[in-house]
Short mmCIF file of C-alpha atoms in Angstrom, two decimals:
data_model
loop_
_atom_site.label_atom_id
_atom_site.label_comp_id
_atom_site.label_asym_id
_atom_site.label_seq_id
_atom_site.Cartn_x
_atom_site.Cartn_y
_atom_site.Cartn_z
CA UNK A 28 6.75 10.35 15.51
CA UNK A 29 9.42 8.27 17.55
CA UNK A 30 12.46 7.63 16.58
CA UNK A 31 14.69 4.59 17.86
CA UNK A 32 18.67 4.68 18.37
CA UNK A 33 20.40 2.03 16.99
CA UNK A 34 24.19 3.15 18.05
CA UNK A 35 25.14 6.79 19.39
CA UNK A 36 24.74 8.50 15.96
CA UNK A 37 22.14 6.48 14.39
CA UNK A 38 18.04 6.66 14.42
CA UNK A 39 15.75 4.50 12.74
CA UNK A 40 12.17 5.62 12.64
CA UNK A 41 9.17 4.63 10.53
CA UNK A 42 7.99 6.63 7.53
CA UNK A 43 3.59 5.75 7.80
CA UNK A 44 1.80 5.82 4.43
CA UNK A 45 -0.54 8.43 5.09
CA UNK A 46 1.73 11.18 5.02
CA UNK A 47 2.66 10.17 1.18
CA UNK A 48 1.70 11.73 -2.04
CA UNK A 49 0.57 9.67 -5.08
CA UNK A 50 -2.11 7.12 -5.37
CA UNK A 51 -1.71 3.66 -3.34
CA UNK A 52 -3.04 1.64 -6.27
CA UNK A 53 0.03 1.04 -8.99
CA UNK A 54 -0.70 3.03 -12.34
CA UNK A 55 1.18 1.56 -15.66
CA UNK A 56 1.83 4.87 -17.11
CA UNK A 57 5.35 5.65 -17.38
CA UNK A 58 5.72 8.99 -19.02
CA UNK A 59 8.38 11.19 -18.28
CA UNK A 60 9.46 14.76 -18.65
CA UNK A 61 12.14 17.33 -17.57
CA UNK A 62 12.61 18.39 -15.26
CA UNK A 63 10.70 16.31 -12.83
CA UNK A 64 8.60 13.05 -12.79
CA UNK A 65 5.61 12.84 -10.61
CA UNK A 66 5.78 9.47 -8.42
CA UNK A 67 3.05 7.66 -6.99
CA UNK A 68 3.63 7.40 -2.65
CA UNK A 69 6.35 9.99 -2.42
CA UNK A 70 6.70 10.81 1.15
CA UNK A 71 6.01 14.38 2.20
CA UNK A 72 8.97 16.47 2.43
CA UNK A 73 8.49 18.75 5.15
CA UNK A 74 7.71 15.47 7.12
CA UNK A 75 11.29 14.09 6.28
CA UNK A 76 12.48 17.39 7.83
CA UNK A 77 10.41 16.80 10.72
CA UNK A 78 11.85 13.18 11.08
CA UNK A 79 15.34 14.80 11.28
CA UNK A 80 14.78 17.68 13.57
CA UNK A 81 12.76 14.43 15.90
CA UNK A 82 16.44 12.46 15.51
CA UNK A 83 18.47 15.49 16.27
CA UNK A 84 16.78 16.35 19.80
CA UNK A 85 16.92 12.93 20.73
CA UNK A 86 20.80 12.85 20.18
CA UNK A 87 21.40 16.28 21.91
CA UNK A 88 19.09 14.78 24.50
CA UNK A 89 21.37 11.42 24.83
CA UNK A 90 24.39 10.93 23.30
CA UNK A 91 25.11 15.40 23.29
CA UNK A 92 23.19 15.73 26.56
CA UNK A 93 25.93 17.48 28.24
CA UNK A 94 25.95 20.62 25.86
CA UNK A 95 22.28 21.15 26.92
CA UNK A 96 21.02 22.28 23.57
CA UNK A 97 17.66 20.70 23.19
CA UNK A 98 16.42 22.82 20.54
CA UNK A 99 16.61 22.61 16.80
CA UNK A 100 16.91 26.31 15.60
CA UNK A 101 18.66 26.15 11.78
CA UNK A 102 18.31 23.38 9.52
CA UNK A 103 19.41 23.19 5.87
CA UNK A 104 17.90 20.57 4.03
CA UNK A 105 18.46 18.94 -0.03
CA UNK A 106 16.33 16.61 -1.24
CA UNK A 107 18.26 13.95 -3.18
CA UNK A 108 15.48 11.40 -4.03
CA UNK A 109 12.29 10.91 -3.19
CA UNK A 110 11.41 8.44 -0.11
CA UNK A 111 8.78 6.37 0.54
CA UNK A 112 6.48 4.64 2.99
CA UNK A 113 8.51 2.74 5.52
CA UNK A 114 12.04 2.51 7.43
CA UNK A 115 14.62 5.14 7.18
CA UNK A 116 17.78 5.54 9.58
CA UNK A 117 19.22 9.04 10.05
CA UNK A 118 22.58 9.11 10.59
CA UNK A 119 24.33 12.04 11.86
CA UNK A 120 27.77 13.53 12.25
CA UNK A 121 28.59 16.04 14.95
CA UNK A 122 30.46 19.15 13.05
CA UNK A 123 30.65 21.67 15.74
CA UNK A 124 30.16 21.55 19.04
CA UNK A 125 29.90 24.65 21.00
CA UNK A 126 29.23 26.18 23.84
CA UNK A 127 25.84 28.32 22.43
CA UNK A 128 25.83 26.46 19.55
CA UNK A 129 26.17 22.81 18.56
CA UNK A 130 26.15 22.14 14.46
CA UNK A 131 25.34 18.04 13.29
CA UNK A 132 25.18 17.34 9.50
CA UNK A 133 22.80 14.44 8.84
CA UNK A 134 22.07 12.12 6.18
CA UNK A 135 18.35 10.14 5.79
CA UNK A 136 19.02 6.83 4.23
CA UNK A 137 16.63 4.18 2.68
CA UNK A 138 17.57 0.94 1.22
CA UNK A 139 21.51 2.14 1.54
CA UNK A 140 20.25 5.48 -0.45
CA UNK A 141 20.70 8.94 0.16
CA UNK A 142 17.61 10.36 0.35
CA UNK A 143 17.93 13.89 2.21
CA UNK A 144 21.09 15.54 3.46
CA UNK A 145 22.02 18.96 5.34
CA UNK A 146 23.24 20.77 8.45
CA UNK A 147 21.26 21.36 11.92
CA UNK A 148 22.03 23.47 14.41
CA UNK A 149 20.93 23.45 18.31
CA UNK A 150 20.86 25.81 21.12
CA UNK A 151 18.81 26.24 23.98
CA UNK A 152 15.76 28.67 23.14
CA UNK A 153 14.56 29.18 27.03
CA UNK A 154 17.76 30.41 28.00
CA UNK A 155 18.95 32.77 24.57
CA UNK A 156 20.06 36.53 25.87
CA UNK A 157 21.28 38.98 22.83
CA UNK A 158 20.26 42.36 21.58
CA UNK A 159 16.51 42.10 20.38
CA UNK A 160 14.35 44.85 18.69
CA UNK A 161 10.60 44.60 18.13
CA UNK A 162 10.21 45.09 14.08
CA UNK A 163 6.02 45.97 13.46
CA UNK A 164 4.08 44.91 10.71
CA UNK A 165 5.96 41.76 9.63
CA UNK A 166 3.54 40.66 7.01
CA UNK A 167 2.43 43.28 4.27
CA UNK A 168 -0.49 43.34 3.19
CA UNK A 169 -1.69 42.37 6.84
CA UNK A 170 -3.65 39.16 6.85
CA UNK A 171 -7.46 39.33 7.32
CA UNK A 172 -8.52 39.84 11.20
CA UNK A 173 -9.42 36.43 12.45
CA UNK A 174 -11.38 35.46 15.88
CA UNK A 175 -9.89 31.86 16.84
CA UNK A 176 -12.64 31.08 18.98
CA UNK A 177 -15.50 32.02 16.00
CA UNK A 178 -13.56 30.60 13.71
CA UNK A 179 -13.41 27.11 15.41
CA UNK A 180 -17.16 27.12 15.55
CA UNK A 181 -17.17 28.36 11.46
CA UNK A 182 -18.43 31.41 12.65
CA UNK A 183 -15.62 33.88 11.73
CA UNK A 184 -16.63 36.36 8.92
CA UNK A 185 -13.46 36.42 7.74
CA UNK A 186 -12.43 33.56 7.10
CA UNK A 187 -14.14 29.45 5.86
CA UNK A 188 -12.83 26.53 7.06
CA UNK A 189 -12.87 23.24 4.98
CA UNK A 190 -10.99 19.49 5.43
CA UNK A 191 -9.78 17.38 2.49
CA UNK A 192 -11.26 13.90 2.05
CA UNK A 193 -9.11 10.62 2.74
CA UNK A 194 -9.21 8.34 0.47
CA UNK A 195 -6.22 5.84 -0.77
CA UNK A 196 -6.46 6.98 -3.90
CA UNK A 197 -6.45 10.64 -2.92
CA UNK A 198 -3.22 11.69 -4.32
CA UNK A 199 -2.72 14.41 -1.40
CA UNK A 200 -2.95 12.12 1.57
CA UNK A 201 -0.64 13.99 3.77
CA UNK A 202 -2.91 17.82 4.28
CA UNK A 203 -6.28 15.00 5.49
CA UNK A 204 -4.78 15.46 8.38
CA UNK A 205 -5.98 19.11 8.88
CA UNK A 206 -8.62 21.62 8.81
CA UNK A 207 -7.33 24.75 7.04
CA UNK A 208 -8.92 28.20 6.37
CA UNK A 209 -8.73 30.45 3.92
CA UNK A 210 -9.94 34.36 4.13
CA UNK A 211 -13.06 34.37 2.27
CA UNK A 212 -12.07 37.91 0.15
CA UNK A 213 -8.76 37.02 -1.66
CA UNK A 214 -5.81 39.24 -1.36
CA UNK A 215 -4.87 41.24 -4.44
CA UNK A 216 -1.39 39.70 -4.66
CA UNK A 217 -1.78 36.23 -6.84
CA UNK A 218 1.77 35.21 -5.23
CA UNK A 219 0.68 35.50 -1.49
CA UNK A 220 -1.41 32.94 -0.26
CA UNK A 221 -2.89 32.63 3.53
CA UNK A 222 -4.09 30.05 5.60
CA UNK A 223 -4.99 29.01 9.01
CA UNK A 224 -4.57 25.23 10.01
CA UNK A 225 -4.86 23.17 13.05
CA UNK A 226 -5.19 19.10 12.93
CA UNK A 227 -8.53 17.29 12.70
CA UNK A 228 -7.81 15.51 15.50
CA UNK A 229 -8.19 17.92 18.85
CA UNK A 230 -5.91 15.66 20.66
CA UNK A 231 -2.83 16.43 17.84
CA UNK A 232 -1.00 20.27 18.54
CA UNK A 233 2.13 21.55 17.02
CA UNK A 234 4.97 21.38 18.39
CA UNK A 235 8.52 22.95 17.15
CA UNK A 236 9.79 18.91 15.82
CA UNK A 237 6.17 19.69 13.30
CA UNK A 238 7.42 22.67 12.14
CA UNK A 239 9.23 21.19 8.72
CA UNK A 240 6.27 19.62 8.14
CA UNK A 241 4.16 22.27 8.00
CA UNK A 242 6.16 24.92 6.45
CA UNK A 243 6.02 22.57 3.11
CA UNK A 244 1.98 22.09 3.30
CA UNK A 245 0.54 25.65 2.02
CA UNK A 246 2.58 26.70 -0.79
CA UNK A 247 0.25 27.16 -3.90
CA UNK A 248 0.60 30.26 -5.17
CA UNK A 249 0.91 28.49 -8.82
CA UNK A 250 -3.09 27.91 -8.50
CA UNK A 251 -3.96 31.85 -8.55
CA UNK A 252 -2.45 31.46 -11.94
CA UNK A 253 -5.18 29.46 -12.93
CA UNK A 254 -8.45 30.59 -12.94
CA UNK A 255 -10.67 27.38 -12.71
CA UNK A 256 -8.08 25.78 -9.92
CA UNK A 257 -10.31 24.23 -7.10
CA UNK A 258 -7.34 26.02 -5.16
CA UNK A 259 -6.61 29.57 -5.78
CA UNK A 260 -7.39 31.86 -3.49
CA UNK A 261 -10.68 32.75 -4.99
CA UNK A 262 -11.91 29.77 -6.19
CA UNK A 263 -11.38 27.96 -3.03
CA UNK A 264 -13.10 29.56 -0.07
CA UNK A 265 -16.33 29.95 -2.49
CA UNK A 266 -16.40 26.09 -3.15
CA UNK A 267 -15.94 25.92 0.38
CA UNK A 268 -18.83 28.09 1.61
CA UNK A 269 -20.65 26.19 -1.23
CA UNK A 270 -20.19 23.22 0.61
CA UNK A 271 -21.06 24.94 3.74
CA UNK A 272 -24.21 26.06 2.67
CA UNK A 273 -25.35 22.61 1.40
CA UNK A 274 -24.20 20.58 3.91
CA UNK A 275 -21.72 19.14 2.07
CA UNK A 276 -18.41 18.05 2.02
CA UNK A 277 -15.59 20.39 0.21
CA UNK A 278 -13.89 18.02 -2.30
CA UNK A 279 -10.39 20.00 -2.82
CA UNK A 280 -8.87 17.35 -4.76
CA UNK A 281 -8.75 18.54 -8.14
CA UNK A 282 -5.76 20.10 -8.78
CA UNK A 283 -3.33 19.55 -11.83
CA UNK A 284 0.16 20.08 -10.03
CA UNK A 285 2.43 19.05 -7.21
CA UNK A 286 5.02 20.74 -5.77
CA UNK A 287 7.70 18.58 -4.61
CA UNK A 288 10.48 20.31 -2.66
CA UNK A 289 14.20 20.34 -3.78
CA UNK A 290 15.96 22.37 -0.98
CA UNK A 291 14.78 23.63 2.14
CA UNK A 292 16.01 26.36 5.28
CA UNK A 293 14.05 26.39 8.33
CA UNK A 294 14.58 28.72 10.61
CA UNK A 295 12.96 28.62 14.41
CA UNK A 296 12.21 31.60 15.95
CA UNK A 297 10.63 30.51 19.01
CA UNK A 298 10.15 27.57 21.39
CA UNK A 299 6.36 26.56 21.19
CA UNK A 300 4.88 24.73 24.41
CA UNK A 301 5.81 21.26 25.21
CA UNK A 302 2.38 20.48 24.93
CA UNK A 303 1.89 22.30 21.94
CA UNK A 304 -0.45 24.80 19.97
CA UNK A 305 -3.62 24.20 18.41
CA UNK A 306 -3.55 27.25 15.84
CA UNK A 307 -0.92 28.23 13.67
CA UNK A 308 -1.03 30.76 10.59
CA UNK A 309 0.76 30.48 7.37
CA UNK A 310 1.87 32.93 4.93
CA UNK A 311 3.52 31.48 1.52
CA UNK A 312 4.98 34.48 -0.77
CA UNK A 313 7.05 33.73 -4.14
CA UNK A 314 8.94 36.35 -6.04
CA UNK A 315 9.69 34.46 -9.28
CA UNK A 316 7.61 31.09 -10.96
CA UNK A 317 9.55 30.27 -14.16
CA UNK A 318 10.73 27.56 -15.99
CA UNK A 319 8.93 25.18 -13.62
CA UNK A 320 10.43 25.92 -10.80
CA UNK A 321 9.50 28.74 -7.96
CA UNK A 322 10.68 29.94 -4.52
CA UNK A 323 8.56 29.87 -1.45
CA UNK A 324 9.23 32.32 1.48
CA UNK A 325 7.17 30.81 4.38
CA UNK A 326 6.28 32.60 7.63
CA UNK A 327 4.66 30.53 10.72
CA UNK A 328 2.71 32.46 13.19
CA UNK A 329 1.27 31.23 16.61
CA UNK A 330 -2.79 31.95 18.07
CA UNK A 331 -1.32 35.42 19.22
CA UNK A 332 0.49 36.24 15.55
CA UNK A 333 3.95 35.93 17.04
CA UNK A 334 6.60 35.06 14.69
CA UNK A 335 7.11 31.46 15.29
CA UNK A 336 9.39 30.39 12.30
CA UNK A 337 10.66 31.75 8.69
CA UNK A 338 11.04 28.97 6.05
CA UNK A 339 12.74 29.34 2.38
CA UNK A 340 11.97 26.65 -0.32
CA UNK A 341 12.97 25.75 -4.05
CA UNK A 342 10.40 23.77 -5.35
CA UNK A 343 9.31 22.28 -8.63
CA UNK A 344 5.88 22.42 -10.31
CA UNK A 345 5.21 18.60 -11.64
CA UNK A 346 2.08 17.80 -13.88
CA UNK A 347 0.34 15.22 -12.17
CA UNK A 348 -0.60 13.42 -14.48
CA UNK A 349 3.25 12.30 -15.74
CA UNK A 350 3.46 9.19 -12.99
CA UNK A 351 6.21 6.38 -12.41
CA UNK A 352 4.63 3.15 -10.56
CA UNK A 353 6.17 2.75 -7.07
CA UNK A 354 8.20 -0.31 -8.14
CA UNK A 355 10.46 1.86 -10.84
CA UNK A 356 10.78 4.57 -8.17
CA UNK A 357 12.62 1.72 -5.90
CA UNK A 358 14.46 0.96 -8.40
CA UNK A 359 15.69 4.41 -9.95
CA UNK A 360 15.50 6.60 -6.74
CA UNK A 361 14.87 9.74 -9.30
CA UNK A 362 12.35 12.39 -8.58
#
């Protein structure tokens, strides 16, 4: 993802297609229903966060270089409207400026249209001091023991890896990007959900700008409350070793809900190499689902299960099967 100035407090970058949800070809139904409509090439939202946390380095590493806070820690993020595929500016606003701490506030625009807005703060990660205690056992139950070198081969007991299929018509183009694994014995809890990930490609690695984007990627805990979901956490690693077995392909597709995002805190814990990780594990908990709506507490580890970053969401369960065709959602903006 680059991003390219176009004054001291503006970024333009472009928004690709394959990290969009929704169908490329145009559908005619227009069904609605509260409190969300399902649209067809919605742009992921952790990737919007992503695009803002890329725009915010680059201005604390131009136009706030002296400050020397390189490093995203805190942002707070609403979703206003969806976005879609294409060119978005970021504009931001410097708040407070400090010497540990620098605050921006930013706005994501499209077509003159608010389409995220929040608050990001920076410091310098490589050089924080402060009173620190070690605090054991940060996940409960623990997840399931996992080898990272047998698991890259498919050979960990614990645990079956699996890819989803591209195709343009695939309504969850923006997870093809990854291999993910799930532990093969499901944990008790129907509102915890685990998963490793790492990118198809072994040339990708994350890398702390990612981080929004993955945080929103694993968050269907909604599916172990439905017992012939392709994707609850027992249905889906035994497709998956089904299609391991035959020599197949695991088709994760069907699915009757999305879960767009409608607020979003990120928290960074750590600074991850420059060059980036291959491995990262993801634990998504919620406490209440009701009313079609749930929260998502999100914890990112790293290949040696250090706390990497701490995400909460408020997100929205949407039937996919209620659509809008991309032209109304230029027109309305409405998600």
């Amino acid at each position: 993802m680059t991003t390219v100035p176009l004054d001291s407090h503006k970024y333009l970058v472009h928004i690709p297609l394959d990290h969009c949800y929704g169908k490329s070809k145009q559908s005619r139904v227009k069904k609605t229903f509260t409190p969300s409509t399902k649209v067809t090439l919605a742009v992921h939202g952790g990737l919007l966060v992503s695009v803002v946390i890329f725009a915010a380095q680059q201005h604390f590493g131009s136009t706030l270089r002296s400050y020397n806070h390189p490093d995203t820690f805190n942002i707070e993020t609403v979703f206003l409207r969806p976005a879609i595929a294409g060119k978005a500016v970021v504009t931001i606003r410097d708040v407070q400026l400090g010497k540990k701490i620098s605050t921006i506030h930013f706005t994501l625009t499209q077509n003159q249209r608010e389409i995220i807005v929040g608050y990001a703060s920076n410091t310098n990660l490589n050089s924080e001091k402060g009173i620190s205690y070690p605090i054991p056992n940060i996940l409960t139950p623990e997840p399931a023991p996992v080898d990272l070198e047998k698991l890259a081969d498919g050979l960990d007991p614990h645990w079956v890896g699996y890819t989803i299929p591209w195709h343009p018509d695939s309504f969850f183009k923006p997870i093809t990007h990854f291999k993910f694994f799930s532990p093969i014995h499901a944990l008790p809890q129907k509102n915890v959900t685990d998963v490793w990930m790492k990118f198809i490609s072994a040339e990708e690695k994350f890398t702390n700008e990612m981080l929004g984007s993955v945080a929103d990627h694993w968050h269907r805990m909604v599916e172990n409350y439905c017992p012939k979901s392709a994707w609850n956490n027992v249905q889906l690693p035994m497709n998956a070793l089904r299609a391991a077995t035959e020599g197949s392909q695991f088709q994760g597709n069907a699915t009757s809900y999305w879960y767009p995002t409608l607020s979003m805190h990120l928290e960074i814990k750590k600074s991850l190499p420059s060059r980036g990780v291959q491995w990262l594990f993801l634990r998504a908990r919620s406490t209440e689902i009701k009313n079609g709506r749930f929260d998502a507490e999100i914890t990112i580890l790293d290949e040696k299960l250090e706390l990497v970053a701490l995400s909460h969401q408020v997100c929205f369960v949407v039937d996919v099967s209620q659509i809008v065709t991309e032209k109304r959602l230029h027109k309305d903006g409405k998600l």
